[in-house]
PDB file of C-alpha atoms in Angstrom:
ATOM      1  CA  UNK A1018      36.474  33.276   3.076  1.00 51.00           C
ATOM      2  CA  UNK A1019      37.969  29.818   2.408  1.00 46.00           C
ATOM      3  CA  UNK A1020      36.838  28.670   5.863  1.00 53.00           C
ATOM      4  CA  UNK A1021      33.304  29.899   5.196  1.00 50.00           C
ATOM      5  CA  UNK A1022      33.171  28.097   1.847  1.00 45.00           C
ATOM      6  CA  UNK A1023      34.622  24.947   3.417  1.00 51.00           C
ATOM      7  CA  UNK A1024      32.010  24.974   6.209  1.00 52.00           C
ATOM      8  CA  UNK A1025      29.253  25.540   3.650  1.00 43.00           C
ATOM      9  CA  UNK A1026      30.412  22.548   1.565  1.00 43.00           C
ATOM     10  CA  UNK A1027      30.675  20.391   4.704  1.00 49.00           C
ATOM     11  CA  UNK A1028      27.108  21.344   5.607  1.00 50.00           C
ATOM     12  CA  UNK A1029      25.877  20.468   2.127  1.00 46.00           C
ATOM     13  CA  UNK A1030      27.662  17.117   2.341  1.00 50.00           C
ATOM     14  CA  UNK A1031      26.160  16.408   5.768  1.00 51.00           C
ATOM     15  CA  UNK A1032      22.628  17.300   4.609  1.00 52.00           C
ATOM     16  CA  UNK A1033      23.077  15.201   1.475  1.00 50.00           C
ATOM     17  CA  UNK A1034      24.360  12.184   3.416  1.00 52.00           C
ATOM     18  CA  UNK A1035      21.455  12.433   5.868  1.00 53.00           C
ATOM     19  CA  UNK A1036      18.984  12.485   2.964  1.00 54.00           C
ATOM     20  CA  UNK A1037      20.777   9.513   1.405  1.00 53.00           C
ATOM     21  CA  UNK A1038      20.574   7.544   4.658  1.00 51.00           C
ATOM     22  CA  UNK A1039      16.874   8.332   5.019  1.00 53.00           C
ATOM     23  CA  UNK A1040      16.275   7.171   1.449  1.00 54.00           C
ATOM     24  CA  UNK A1041      18.167   3.902   1.987  1.00 55.00           C
ATOM     25  CA  UNK A1042      16.263   3.308   5.237  1.00 53.00           C
ATOM     26  CA  UNK A1043      12.949   3.522   3.336  1.00 57.00           C
ATOM     27  CA  UNK A1044      14.225   1.174   0.635  1.00 57.00           C
ATOM     28  CA  UNK A1045      15.529  -1.452   3.075  1.00 57.00           C
ATOM     29  CA  UNK A1046      12.335  -1.223   5.139  1.00 61.00           C
ATOM     30  CA  UNK A1047      10.357  -1.877   1.956  1.00 62.00           C
ATOM     31  CA  UNK A1048      12.331  -5.085   1.301  1.00 60.00           C
ATOM     32  CA  UNK A1049      11.989  -6.237   4.917  1.00 59.00           C
ATOM     33  CA  UNK A1050       8.230  -5.593   4.877  1.00 65.00           C
ATOM     34  CA  UNK A1051       7.806  -7.804   1.806  1.00 62.00           C
ATOM     35  CA  UNK A1052       9.898 -10.583   3.336  1.00 63.00           C
ATOM     36  CA  UNK A1053       8.044 -10.400   6.676  1.00 66.00           C
ATOM     37  CA  UNK A1054       4.722 -10.563   4.848  1.00 64.00           C
ATOM     38  CA  UNK A1055       5.719 -13.679   2.941  1.00 64.00           C
ATOM     39  CA  UNK A1056       7.123 -15.387   6.043  1.00 66.00           C
ATOM     40  CA  UNK A1057       3.964 -14.537   7.963  1.00 67.00           C
ATOM     41  CA  UNK A1058       1.861 -16.315   5.337  1.00 74.00           C
ATOM     42  CA  UNK A1059       4.248 -19.251   4.906  1.00 71.00           C
ATOM     43  CA  UNK A1060       2.439 -21.562   7.343  1.00 71.00           C
ATOM     44  CA  UNK A1061      -0.912 -20.883   5.678  1.00 79.00           C
ATOM     45  CA  UNK A1062       0.566 -21.621   2.260  1.00 78.00           C
ATOM     46  CA  UNK A1063       1.883 -24.988   3.466  1.00 82.00           C
ATOM     47  CA  UNK A1064      -1.453 -25.967   5.044  1.00 83.00           C
ATOM     48  CA  UNK A1065      -3.403 -25.127   1.917  1.00 83.00           C
ATOM     49  CA  UNK A1066      -1.019 -27.081  -0.315  1.00 83.00           C
ATOM     50  CA  UNK A1067      -1.284 -30.081   2.023  1.00 86.00           C
ATOM     51  CA  UNK A1068      -5.065 -29.876   1.736  1.00 88.00           C
ATOM     52  CA  UNK A1069      -4.892 -29.880  -2.077  1.00 85.00           C
ATOM     53  CA  UNK A1070      -2.491 -32.838  -1.920  1.00 86.00           C
ATOM     54  CA  UNK A1071      -4.775 -34.792   0.422  1.00 88.00           C
ATOM     55  CA  UNK A1072      -7.676 -34.158  -1.966  1.00 89.00           C
ATOM     56  CA  UNK A1073      -5.475 -35.212  -4.893  1.00 88.00           C
ATOM     57  CA  UNK A1074      -6.443 -31.938  -6.488  1.00 88.00           C
ATOM     58  CA  UNK A1075      -3.195 -31.629  -8.407  1.00 87.00           C
ATOM     59  CA  UNK A1076      -4.394 -28.978 -10.846  1.00 89.00           C
ATOM     60  CA  UNK A1077      -5.253 -26.625  -7.968  1.00 86.00           C
ATOM     61  CA  UNK A1078      -1.921 -27.440  -6.303  1.00 86.00           C
ATOM     62  CA  UNK A1079       0.010 -26.721  -9.494  1.00 87.00           C
ATOM     63  CA  UNK A1080      -1.831 -23.431 -10.005  1.00 87.00           C
ATOM     64  CA  UNK A1081      -1.194 -22.400  -6.411  1.00 84.00           C
ATOM     65  CA  UNK A1082       2.511 -23.265  -6.647  1.00 84.00           C
ATOM     66  CA  UNK A1083       2.814 -21.155  -9.806  1.00 83.00           C
ATOM     67  CA  UNK A1084       1.158 -18.226  -8.046  1.00 81.00           C
ATOM     68  CA  UNK A1085       3.528 -18.568  -5.074  1.00 77.00           C
ATOM     69  CA  UNK A1086       6.498 -18.729  -7.409  1.00 73.00           C
ATOM     70  CA  UNK A1087       5.503 -15.408  -9.002  1.00 71.00           C
ATOM     71  CA  UNK A1088       4.955 -13.863  -5.584  1.00 66.00           C
ATOM     72  CA  UNK A1089       8.329 -15.025  -4.268  1.00 63.00           C
ATOM     73  CA  UNK A1090      10.123 -13.834  -7.400  1.00 58.00           C
ATOM     74  CA  UNK A1091       8.831 -10.335  -6.762  1.00 55.00           C
ATOM     75  CA  UNK A1092      10.669 -10.129  -3.418  1.00 52.00           C
ATOM     76  CA  UNK A1093      13.716 -12.197  -4.252  1.00 52.00           C
ATOM     77  CA  UNK A1094      16.971 -10.282  -4.557  1.00 49.00           C
ATOM     78  CA  UNK A1095      17.495 -11.590  -8.070  1.00 63.00           C
ATOM     79  CA  UNK A1096      20.216  -9.104  -8.997  1.00 79.00           C
ATOM     80  CA  UNK A1097      23.521 -10.831  -8.393  1.00 81.00           C
ATOM     81  CA  UNK A1098      26.181  -8.836 -10.177  1.00 87.00           C
ATOM     82  CA  UNK A1099      29.178 -10.359  -8.404  1.00 86.00           C
ATOM     83  CA  UNK A1100      29.750  -7.230  -6.295  1.00 87.00           C
ATOM     84  CA  UNK A1101      28.013  -7.248  -2.901  1.00 82.00           C
ATOM     85  CA  UNK A1102      27.750  -3.475  -2.462  1.00 83.00           C
ATOM     86  CA  UNK A1103      26.392  -2.993  -5.977  1.00 88.00           C
ATOM     87  CA  UNK A1104      23.815  -5.716  -5.357  1.00 85.00           C
ATOM     88  CA  UNK A1105      22.711  -4.055  -2.113  1.00 82.00           C
ATOM     89  CA  UNK A1106      22.200  -0.684  -3.815  1.00 87.00           C
ATOM     90  CA  UNK A1107      20.456  -2.088  -6.878  1.00 89.00           C
ATOM     91  CA  UNK A1108      18.138  -4.417  -5.005  1.00 84.00           C
ATOM     92  CA  UNK A1109      17.058  -1.791  -2.480  1.00 82.00           C
ATOM     93  CA  UNK A1110      16.476   0.931  -5.082  1.00 88.00           C
ATOM     94  CA  UNK A1111      14.756  -1.280  -7.621  1.00 86.00           C
ATOM     95  CA  UNK A1112      12.591  -2.902  -4.948  1.00 82.00           C
ATOM     96  CA  UNK A1113      11.367   0.578  -4.075  1.00 85.00           C
ATOM     97  CA  UNK A1114      10.731   1.318  -7.761  1.00 90.00           C
ATOM     98  CA  UNK A1115       8.765  -1.918  -8.168  1.00 87.00           C
ATOM     99  CA  UNK A1116       6.629  -1.055  -5.144  1.00 85.00           C
ATOM    100  CA  UNK A1117       5.688   2.159  -6.966  1.00 90.00           C
ATOM    101  CA  UNK A1118       4.578   0.208 -10.075  1.00 89.00           C
ATOM    102  CA  UNK A1119       7.579   1.187 -12.187  1.00 93.00           C
ATOM    103  CA  UNK A1120       8.601  -1.437 -14.759  1.00 93.00           C
ATOM    104  CA  UNK A1121      12.187  -2.594 -14.271  1.00 92.00           C
ATOM    105  CA  UNK A1122      14.653  -4.114 -16.728  1.00 92.00           C
ATOM    106  CA  UNK A1123      18.081  -4.800 -15.221  1.00 93.00           C
ATOM    107  CA  UNK A1124      21.282  -6.572 -16.139  1.00 93.00           C
ATOM    108  CA  UNK A1125      24.387  -6.123 -14.010  1.00 94.00           C
ATOM    109  CA  UNK A1126      27.798  -7.778 -13.779  1.00 92.00           C
ATOM    110  CA  UNK A1127      30.796  -6.386 -11.923  1.00 90.00           C
ATOM    111  CA  UNK A1128      34.055  -7.548 -10.338  1.00 87.00           C
ATOM    112  CA  UNK A1129      34.033  -8.449  -6.646  1.00 85.00           C
ATOM    113  CA  UNK A1130      36.533  -5.672  -6.011  1.00 83.00           C
ATOM    114  CA  UNK A1131      36.179  -2.344  -7.778  1.00 84.00           C
ATOM    115  CA  UNK A1132      38.777   0.465  -7.865  1.00 76.00           C
ATOM    116  CA  UNK A1133      36.174   2.767  -6.397  1.00 84.00           C
ATOM    117  CA  UNK A1134      35.033   3.181  -2.803  1.00 84.00           C
ATOM    118  CA  UNK A1135      31.676   1.908  -1.573  1.00 82.00           C
ATOM    119  CA  UNK A1136      30.709   5.521  -0.902  1.00 83.00           C
ATOM    120  CA  UNK A1137      31.586   6.490  -4.471  1.00 88.00           C
ATOM    121  CA  UNK A1138      29.589   3.556  -5.845  1.00 89.00           C
ATOM    122  CA  UNK A1139      26.635   4.485  -3.656  1.00 86.00           C
ATOM    123  CA  UNK A1140      26.764   8.120  -4.758  1.00 89.00           C
ATOM    124  CA  UNK A1141      26.785   7.224  -8.459  1.00 93.00           C
ATOM    125  CA  UNK A1142      24.318   4.337  -8.625  1.00 93.00           C
ATOM    126  CA  UNK A1143      22.142   5.531  -5.741  1.00 90.00           C
ATOM    127  CA  UNK A1144      21.646   8.992  -7.208  1.00 91.00           C
ATOM    128  CA  UNK A1145      21.079   7.725 -10.740  1.00 95.00           C
ATOM    129  CA  UNK A1146      18.282   5.441  -9.560  1.00 94.00           C
ATOM    130  CA  UNK A1147      16.794   7.983  -7.141  1.00 90.00           C
ATOM    131  CA  UNK A1148      16.560  10.501  -9.974  1.00 92.00           C
ATOM    132  CA  UNK A1149      15.124   7.851 -12.289  1.00 94.00           C
ATOM    133  CA  UNK A1150      12.421   6.932  -9.770  1.00 94.00           C
ATOM    134  CA  UNK A1151      11.580  10.597  -9.206  1.00 92.00           C
ATOM    135  CA  UNK A1152      11.271  11.202 -12.960  1.00 93.00           C
ATOM    136  CA  UNK A1153       9.060   8.136 -13.434  1.00 95.00           C
ATOM    137  CA  UNK A1154       6.669   9.241 -10.697  1.00 94.00           C
ATOM    138  CA  UNK A1155       6.111  12.478 -12.615  1.00 92.00           C
ATOM    139  CA  UNK A1156       4.845  10.496 -15.624  1.00 93.00           C
ATOM    140  CA  UNK A1157       1.043  10.558 -15.473  1.00 91.00           C
ATOM    141  CA  UNK A1158       0.539   7.329 -17.409  1.00 92.00           C
ATOM    142  CA  UNK A1159       1.622   4.599 -14.964  1.00 91.00           C
ATOM    143  CA  UNK A1160       1.907   2.056 -17.775  1.00 93.00           C
ATOM    144  CA  UNK A1161       4.579   4.241 -19.402  1.00 94.00           C
ATOM    145  CA  UNK A1162       6.848   4.309 -16.347  1.00 95.00           C
ATOM    146  CA  UNK A1163      10.068   2.326 -16.718  1.00 96.00           C
ATOM    147  CA  UNK A1164      13.697   2.139 -15.613  1.00 96.00           C
ATOM    148  CA  UNK A1165      16.371   0.242 -17.555  1.00 96.00           C
ATOM    149  CA  UNK A1166      19.729  -0.485 -15.953  1.00 96.00           C
ATOM    150  CA  UNK A1167      22.767  -2.040 -17.566  1.00 96.00           C
ATOM    151  CA  UNK A1168      26.080  -2.400 -15.729  1.00 96.00           C
ATOM    152  CA  UNK A1169      29.023  -4.357 -17.064  1.00 94.00           C
ATOM    153  CA  UNK A1170      32.664  -4.387 -18.081  1.00 90.00           C
ATOM    154  CA  UNK A1171      33.504  -2.867 -21.454  1.00 86.00           C
ATOM    155  CA  UNK A1172      37.068  -2.393 -22.695  1.00 83.00           C
ATOM    156  CA  UNK A1173      38.547  -2.563 -19.165  1.00 85.00           C
ATOM    157  CA  UNK A1174      36.066  -0.019 -17.870  1.00 91.00           C
ATOM    158  CA  UNK A1175      33.000  -0.238 -15.670  1.00 93.00           C
ATOM    159  CA  UNK A1176      30.075   0.799 -17.843  1.00 95.00           C
ATOM    160  CA  UNK A1177      26.922   2.090 -16.113  1.00 96.00           C
ATOM    161  CA  UNK A1178      23.800   2.929 -18.099  1.00 97.00           C
ATOM    162  CA  UNK A1179      20.499   4.073 -16.598  1.00 97.00           C
ATOM    163  CA  UNK A1180      17.549   5.194 -18.701  1.00 96.00           C
ATOM    164  CA  UNK A1181      14.054   6.052 -17.577  1.00 96.00           C
ATOM    165  CA  UNK A1182      10.766   7.508 -18.688  1.00 95.00           C
ATOM    166  CA  UNK A1183      10.245  11.191 -18.086  1.00 93.00           C
ATOM    167  CA  UNK A1184       7.272  13.517 -18.253  1.00 87.00           C
ATOM    168  CA  UNK A1185       9.132  16.171 -20.201  1.00 69.00           C
ATOM    169  CA  UNK A1186      11.887  16.599 -22.735  1.00 57.00           C
ATOM    170  CA  UNK A1187      14.917  16.827 -20.474  1.00 51.00           C
ATOM    171  CA  UNK A1188      17.255  18.088 -23.199  1.00 48.00           C
ATOM    172  CA  UNK A1189      19.610  20.727 -21.809  1.00 46.00           C
ATOM    173  CA  UNK A1190      17.829  20.427 -18.490  1.00 49.00           C
ATOM    174  CA  UNK A1191      19.925  18.026 -16.510  1.00 50.00           C
ATOM    175  CA  UNK A1192      19.474  19.657 -13.106  1.00 48.00           C
ATOM    176  CA  UNK A1193      17.223  17.653 -10.832  1.00 47.00           C
ATOM    177  CA  UNK A1194      13.916  19.170  -9.767  1.00 46.00           C
ATOM    178  CA  UNK A1195      14.491  17.999  -6.215  1.00 51.00           C
ATOM    179  CA  UNK A1196      14.984  20.485  -3.401  1.00 48.00           C
ATOM    180  CA  UNK A1197      18.754  19.878  -3.393  1.00 50.00           C
ATOM    181  CA  UNK A1198      18.925  21.840  -6.669  1.00 43.00           C
ATOM    182  CA  UNK A1199      20.921  19.154  -8.411  1.00 61.00           C
ATOM    183  CA  UNK A1200      23.485  18.530  -5.658  1.00 67.00           C
ATOM    184  CA  UNK A1201      23.140  14.788  -6.310  1.00 76.00           C
ATOM    185  CA  UNK A1202      24.147  15.299  -9.928  1.00 86.00           C
ATOM    186  CA  UNK A1203      27.122  17.376  -8.860  1.00 87.00           C
ATOM    187  CA  UNK A1204      28.146  14.572  -6.524  1.00 87.00           C
ATOM    188  CA  UNK A1205      27.959  12.067  -9.381  1.00 92.00           C
ATOM    189  CA  UNK A1206      30.077  14.303 -11.596  1.00 93.00           C
ATOM    190  CA  UNK A1207      32.556  14.806  -8.769  1.00 91.00           C
ATOM    191  CA  UNK A1208      33.049  11.071  -8.201  1.00 92.00           C
ATOM    192  CA  UNK A1209      33.346  10.362 -11.935  1.00 93.00           C
ATOM    193  CA  UNK A1210      35.993  13.076 -12.274  1.00 92.00           C
ATOM    194  CA  UNK A1211      37.842  11.836  -9.192  1.00 91.00           C
ATOM    195  CA  UNK A1212      38.179   8.369 -10.690  1.00 91.00           C
ATOM    196  CA  UNK A1213      39.146   9.562 -14.148  1.00 92.00           C
ATOM    197  CA  UNK A1214      35.872   8.541 -15.732  1.00 93.00           C
ATOM    198  CA  UNK A1215      33.394   9.915 -18.228  1.00 93.00           C
ATOM    199  CA  UNK A1216      29.702  10.820 -17.946  1.00 95.00           C
ATOM    200  CA  UNK A1217      27.192  11.484 -20.728  1.00 94.00           C
ATOM    201  CA  UNK A1218      23.562  12.549 -20.377  1.00 94.00           C
ATOM    202  CA  UNK A1219      21.153  12.369 -23.292  1.00 92.00           C
ATOM    203  CA  UNK A1220      17.440  12.733 -23.838  1.00 89.00           C
ATOM    204  CA  UNK A1221      14.765  12.031 -26.373  1.00 86.00           C
ATOM    205  CA  UNK A1222      11.058  12.680 -26.121  1.00 85.00           C
ATOM    206  CA  UNK A1223       9.918  10.959 -22.931  1.00 90.00           C
ATOM    207  CA  UNK A1224      13.242   9.245 -22.178  1.00 94.00           C
ATOM    208  CA  UNK A1225      16.305  10.368 -20.223  1.00 94.00           C
ATOM    209  CA  UNK A1226      19.558   8.378 -20.208  1.00 95.00           C
ATOM    210  CA  UNK A1227      22.877   8.573 -18.390  1.00 96.00           C
ATOM    211  CA  UNK A1228      26.026   6.651 -19.325  1.00 96.00           C
ATOM    212  CA  UNK A1229      29.134   6.487 -17.164  1.00 96.00           C
ATOM    213  CA  UNK A1230      32.503   4.894 -17.870  1.00 94.00           C
ATOM    214  CA  UNK A1231      34.983   4.275 -15.045  1.00 93.00           C
ATOM    215  CA  UNK A1232      38.446   2.738 -15.598  1.00 90.00           C
ATOM    216  CA  UNK A1233      38.973  -0.434 -13.579  1.00 79.00           C
ATOM    217  CA  UNK A1234      42.646  -1.096 -14.320  1.00 68.00           C
ATOM    218  CA  UNK A1235      44.272   2.131 -13.180  1.00 53.00           C
ATOM    219  CA  UNK A1236      45.181   2.944  -9.571  1.00 49.00           C
ATOM    220  CA  UNK A1237      42.352   5.131  -8.348  1.00 48.00           C
ATOM    221  CA  UNK A1238      42.224   7.448  -5.309  1.00 50.00           C
ATOM    222  CA  UNK A1239      40.783   6.260  -2.012  1.00 44.00           C
TER     223      UNK A1239
END
């Protein structure tokens, strides 16, 4: 019986990891597509600005530069928390959210080295943001869709907060509606427990929030 249960868990893990990889592939491809598009147009941008300069049409040039600045900001990996892996996860996930017209508000700071594996970090942050994006897409009013992320150090612990709009009151209904039946949430809880942390989920009308605290000073498991 133990072998059967073990094989079943291994299969669930394998399926989950494959889904996670597929999700990350889509997110990274989205970033690359934006960058390729901007690079493709770069030469045309330069030629047009030279034309405005030659015409001494400085007002048009200034307006065009402002427009380019806004366009470049939208694809720039502006989240620089201090932790490379965290930046990679946040930028890929939030780039995908932005492409789906979800409003983003993010602030993140973290040590270069965390007492938690890259896989553990990916499971926690990746799943939180995947669930947040999924919930936002179920909100009919696109203007009401939002994700807020705050990550920082608080009392020698890594504090992670993700809140998002939701189409329904999620109180006492924390299981994801995705086909995995909430396996992602179980994975989050498993990693938090493994590292001696704490997780809290709360909801109000139209908003769902998750807070996680992970100690950063104790010796944590590999």
